[in-house]
Short mmCIF file of C-alpha atoms in Angstrom, two decimals:
data_model
loop_
_atom_site.label_atom_id
_atom_site.label_comp_id
_atom_site.label_asym_id
_atom_site.label_seq_id
_atom_site.Cartn_x
_atom_site.Cartn_y
_atom_site.Cartn_z
CA MET A 1 0.00 0.00 0.00
CA ARG A 2 1.64 3.23 -1.17
CA ILE A 3 0.65 6.42 0.64
CA LEU A 4 1.38 10.05 -0.24
CA LEU A 5 1.93 12.19 2.87
CA VAL A 6 1.63 15.92 2.12
CA GLU A 7 2.93 17.91 5.09
CA ASP A 8 5.07 21.07 5.06
CA HIS A 9 6.29 20.72 8.66
CA LEU A 10 9.46 18.70 8.02
CA GLU A 11 9.86 17.28 11.53
CA LEU A 12 6.23 16.16 11.68
CA SER A 13 6.45 14.76 8.15
CA HIS A 14 9.52 12.71 9.06
CA TRP A 15 7.89 11.41 12.26
CA LEU A 16 4.63 10.44 10.57
CA ALA A 17 6.39 8.80 7.62
CA LYS A 18 8.53 6.69 9.95
CA ALA A 19 5.49 5.59 11.98
CA LEU A 20 3.59 4.59 8.84
CA ARG A 21 6.58 2.70 7.45
CA ASP A 22 6.85 0.87 10.76
CA ALA A 23 3.24 -0.18 10.13
CA HIS A 24 4.40 -1.83 6.87
CA LEU A 25 3.23 0.94 4.53
CA THR A 26 5.21 2.45 1.65
CA VAL A 27 5.26 6.22 2.14
CA GLU A 28 6.23 9.06 -0.19
CA THR A 29 6.28 12.65 1.00
CA ALA A 30 5.62 16.07 -0.51
CA HIS A 31 6.19 19.33 1.38
CA ASN A 32 4.18 21.76 -0.71
CA GLY A 33 0.94 21.73 -2.66
CA ALA A 34 2.51 22.09 -6.09
CA ASP A 35 4.72 19.01 -5.66
CA ALA A 36 1.75 17.04 -4.31
CA ASP A 37 -0.39 18.06 -7.28
CA ALA A 38 2.34 16.98 -9.71
CA LEU A 39 2.72 13.58 -8.05
CA LEU A 40 -1.03 12.99 -7.99
CA HIS A 41 -1.14 13.78 -11.70
CA THR A 42 1.36 11.03 -12.60
CA GLN A 43 1.43 8.46 -9.77
CA ASP A 44 -1.02 5.99 -8.26
CA TYR A 45 -1.53 5.93 -4.49
CA SER A 46 -3.72 3.90 -2.19
CA LEU A 47 -4.28 6.90 0.10
CA VAL A 48 -3.35 10.59 0.44
CA LEU A 49 -2.78 12.22 3.83
CA LEU A 50 -3.20 15.91 3.08
CA ASP A 51 -2.40 18.97 5.18
CA LEU A 52 -4.37 22.09 4.26
CA SER A 53 -1.96 24.94 5.08
CA LEU A 54 0.63 24.30 2.39
CA PRO A 55 3.04 26.58 0.51
CA LYS A 56 2.68 27.03 -3.28
CA MET A 57 -0.82 25.53 -3.38
CA ASP A 58 -3.42 25.21 -0.62
CA GLY A 59 -4.47 21.71 0.38
CA LEU A 60 -8.09 22.34 -0.62
CA ASP A 61 -6.90 23.32 -4.10
CA VAL A 62 -4.86 20.12 -4.31
CA LEU A 63 -7.97 18.14 -3.38
CA ARG A 64 -10.17 20.08 -5.81
CA ARG A 65 -7.77 19.47 -8.70
CA LEU A 66 -7.46 15.77 -7.85
CA ARG A 67 -11.23 15.20 -7.85
CA ALA A 68 -11.71 17.21 -11.06
CA ARG A 69 -9.07 15.27 -12.95
CA GLY A 70 -11.21 12.23 -13.70
CA GLY A 71 -10.11 8.61 -14.11
CA THR A 72 -9.17 6.17 -11.37
CA ARG A 73 -6.65 8.53 -9.74
CA ALA A 74 -9.48 10.99 -9.04
CA LYS A 75 -11.02 8.35 -6.76
CA THR A 76 -7.94 8.06 -4.52
CA PRO A 77 -9.03 8.25 -0.86
CA VAL A 78 -7.96 11.45 0.88
CA MET A 79 -7.68 12.06 4.62
CA ILE A 80 -7.23 15.69 5.62
CA LEU A 81 -4.78 16.36 8.47
CA THR A 82 -4.88 19.96 9.64
CA ALA A 83 -4.63 22.32 12.58
CA ARG A 84 -7.42 24.43 11.10
CA GLY A 85 -10.36 23.88 13.38
CA GLY A 86 -13.17 25.76 11.65
CA ILE A 87 -16.30 23.74 10.90
CA ASP A 88 -16.77 25.61 7.59
CA GLU A 89 -13.39 24.46 6.32
CA LYS A 90 -14.08 20.90 7.43
CA VAL A 91 -17.39 20.90 5.58
CA GLN A 92 -15.73 22.41 2.52
CA GLY A 93 -13.09 19.67 2.50
CA LEU A 94 -15.67 16.92 2.81
CA ASN A 95 -17.80 18.52 0.10
CA LEU A 96 -14.79 18.60 -2.21
CA GLY A 97 -14.42 14.85 -1.79
CA ALA A 98 -12.28 14.22 1.30
CA ASP A 99 -12.96 10.78 2.80
CA ASP A 100 -11.95 11.58 6.36
CA TYR A 101 -10.75 14.49 8.49
CA LEU A 102 -8.39 14.44 11.48
CA ALA A 103 -7.59 17.60 13.43
CA LYS A 104 -4.10 18.23 14.82
CA PRO A 105 -2.87 17.38 17.33
CA PHE A 106 -3.93 13.73 17.10
CA GLU A 107 -2.87 10.42 18.58
CA LEU A 108 -0.80 8.23 16.28
CA ALA A 109 -2.94 5.20 17.18
CA GLU A 110 -6.06 6.98 15.92
CA LEU A 111 -4.35 7.96 12.66
CA GLU A 112 -3.18 4.39 12.07
CA ALA A 113 -6.67 3.01 12.78
CA ARG A 114 -8.30 5.44 10.36
CA VAL A 115 -5.66 4.77 7.69
CA LYS A 116 -6.26 1.03 7.93
CA ALA A 117 -10.02 1.49 7.70
CA LEU A 118 -9.76 3.70 4.63
CA LEU A 119 -7.36 1.30 2.94
CA ARG A 120 -9.70 -1.64 3.54
CA ARG A 121 -12.62 0.27 2.06
CA SER A 122 -10.64 1.61 -0.89
CA GLN A 123 -9.60 -1.90 -1.85
CA GLY A 124 -13.26 -2.96 -1.83
CA ASN A 125 -12.38 -5.41 0.89
CA GLU A 126 -13.84 -5.16 4.36
CA ALA A 127 -12.60 -8.58 5.47
CA LEU A 128 -10.69 -8.37 8.73
CA VAL A 129 -8.71 -11.58 8.20
CA HIS A 130 -7.50 -13.03 4.90
CA ASN A 131 -6.64 -16.72 4.78
CA CYS A 132 -4.70 -18.74 2.25
CA GLY A 133 -4.25 -22.27 3.48
CA ALA A 134 -2.12 -22.09 6.62
CA LEU A 135 -1.33 -18.41 5.97
CA SER A 136 -3.41 -15.67 7.62
CA PHE A 137 -3.26 -11.87 7.44
CA ASP A 138 -5.04 -9.74 10.05
CA THR A 139 -5.88 -6.34 8.56
CA ILE A 140 -6.32 -4.77 12.00
CA THR A 141 -2.94 -5.73 13.45
CA ARG A 142 -1.37 -5.97 9.96
CA MET A 143 0.37 -9.16 11.06
CA PHE A 144 0.90 -12.39 9.16
CA SER A 145 0.75 -15.78 10.83
CA TYR A 146 1.68 -19.11 9.28
CA GLY A 147 0.57 -22.33 10.83
CA GLY A 148 -0.55 -20.30 13.84
CA LYS A 149 2.86 -18.65 14.36
CA ALA A 150 3.80 -15.04 13.65
CA MET A 151 5.90 -14.62 10.51
CA ALA A 152 9.16 -12.70 10.53
CA LEU A 153 9.08 -10.51 7.42
CA THR A 154 11.02 -7.47 6.33
CA PRO A 155 8.86 -4.43 5.47
CA ARG A 156 9.21 -5.09 1.74
CA GLU A 157 8.53 -8.82 2.08
CA HIS A 158 5.45 -7.87 4.08
CA ALA A 159 4.32 -5.45 1.37
CA VAL A 160 4.68 -8.09 -1.36
CA LEU A 161 2.78 -10.73 0.60
CA GLU A 162 0.03 -8.26 1.57
CA ALA A 163 -0.45 -7.23 -2.05
CA LEU A 164 -0.86 -10.89 -3.00
CA ILE A 165 -3.10 -12.08 -0.16
CA THR A 166 -5.50 -9.14 -0.44
CA ARG A 167 -5.95 -10.09 -4.10
CA LEU A 168 -6.23 -13.80 -3.42
CA GLY A 169 -7.09 -15.78 -6.53
CA ARG A 170 -6.01 -12.95 -8.84
CA ALA A 171 -2.68 -12.51 -10.57
CA VAL A 172 -0.72 -9.39 -9.62
CA SER A 173 1.69 -8.01 -12.19
CA LYS A 174 5.33 -7.33 -11.40
CA GLU A 175 4.74 -3.66 -12.19
CA LYS A 176 1.83 -3.42 -9.72
CA LEU A 177 3.90 -5.08 -6.98
CA PHE A 178 6.76 -2.69 -7.68
CA ASP A 179 4.47 0.34 -7.35
CA GLU A 180 3.11 -0.88 -4.01
CA VAL A 181 6.44 -1.93 -2.49
CA PHE A 182 8.85 0.82 -3.54
CA ALA A 183 8.73 4.59 -3.31
CA LEU A 184 9.88 6.88 -6.13
CA ALA A 185 13.04 7.73 -4.20
CA ASP A 186 14.13 4.07 -3.93
CA ASP A 187 17.10 3.36 -6.19
CA VAL A 188 15.97 -0.07 -7.46
CA ASN A 189 14.71 -1.57 -10.70
CA LEU A 190 11.88 -3.94 -11.53
CA ASP A 191 14.06 -7.02 -11.00
CA ALA A 192 14.04 -6.32 -7.25
CA ILE A 193 10.54 -7.83 -7.16
CA GLU A 194 11.90 -11.21 -8.30
CA LEU A 195 14.34 -11.23 -5.37
CA LEU A 196 11.57 -10.39 -2.91
CA ILE A 197 9.31 -13.10 -4.36
CA HIS A 198 12.18 -15.59 -3.97
CA ARG A 199 12.64 -14.63 -0.31
CA VAL A 200 8.93 -14.86 0.48
CA ARG A 201 8.67 -18.23 -1.25
CA LYS A 202 11.49 -19.57 0.94
CA LYS A 203 9.61 -18.50 4.07
CA LEU A 204 6.39 -20.10 2.83
CA GLU A 205 8.26 -23.37 2.27
CA GLN A 206 9.45 -23.56 5.88
CA GLY A 207 7.82 -26.00 8.25
CA ASP A 208 5.72 -29.11 7.76
CA LEU A 209 2.25 -27.63 7.30
CA ALA A 210 -0.95 -29.39 6.29
CA ASP A 211 -1.85 -26.78 3.65
CA PRO A 212 1.00 -24.38 2.90
CA ALA A 213 0.59 -21.28 0.75
CA ALA A 214 2.53 -20.94 -2.46
CA ILE A 215 3.31 -18.25 -5.03
CA THR A 216 2.96 -19.26 -8.67
CA THR A 217 4.68 -17.31 -11.45
CA LEU A 218 2.43 -16.76 -14.45
CA ARG A 219 4.83 -15.78 -17.19
CA GLY A 220 3.95 -12.51 -18.84
CA ILE A 221 1.11 -11.95 -16.36
CA GLY A 222 2.45 -11.79 -12.81
CA TYR A 223 2.28 -13.70 -9.55
CA LEU A 224 -0.55 -15.63 -7.91
CA LEU A 225 -0.84 -16.61 -4.25
CA GLN A 226 -2.94 -19.69 -3.48
CA PRO A 227 -3.07 -22.68 -1.13
CA ARG A 228 -0.88 -25.50 -2.43
CA SER A 229 -3.93 -27.79 -2.24
CA ALA A 230 -5.65 -25.60 -4.86
CA MET A 231 -2.78 -25.78 -7.35
CA PRO A 232 -2.76 -28.21 -10.29
CA ALA A 233 -0.67 -31.26 -9.50
CA ALA A 234 1.99 -30.36 -12.06
CA ALA A 235 2.41 -26.83 -10.70
CA ALA A 236 2.51 -27.98 -7.07
CA LYS A 237 5.58 -30.14 -7.62
#
């Protein structure tokens, strides 16, 4: 899940980005409205956290331009984060298409809970727990368990596995995985996904489980996560 955090207060931006990354989210940052508008014009995000009092372009103008743009990017969920407390401005933001509104100062736990709820809804998936054979993903705690035991995953391994299990039964392209796992500032190429898939596969092969999960490579299409019991016999070998 790739999030755009738009916040001009550099210390707060750094603190929030670190907290969200610790919650296994890929975070990109913009520190003024013009940069945010440019990113939203060219990049796909699962969620935007948007301050209102921004240099170069006000947050409400960023939101207005996003919603007027059309296409799938115009539907990107937006949560407004602002110290402005006026009810008129809150109503204006919601009327322009904001999905949620959180006034500063706020508790980090509340922000994380609201982010998770918006991400579940935006993916069209309200399920709290996703299961794939012996593998389970709890969308509230954002933890994976395998055979009833917590999995040890790096943030990027976690992001790959989350992208696959929340689209269970559907192939996910290498390009889509790349967009969800890496930020624009990361100095990596598309082949990095193959290495991550290899690492995750190794962890799914550990242990003697009744119904392990497995990742199938569909050449030219992408990757598919499914229980090994659901795979054709030839593919399961």
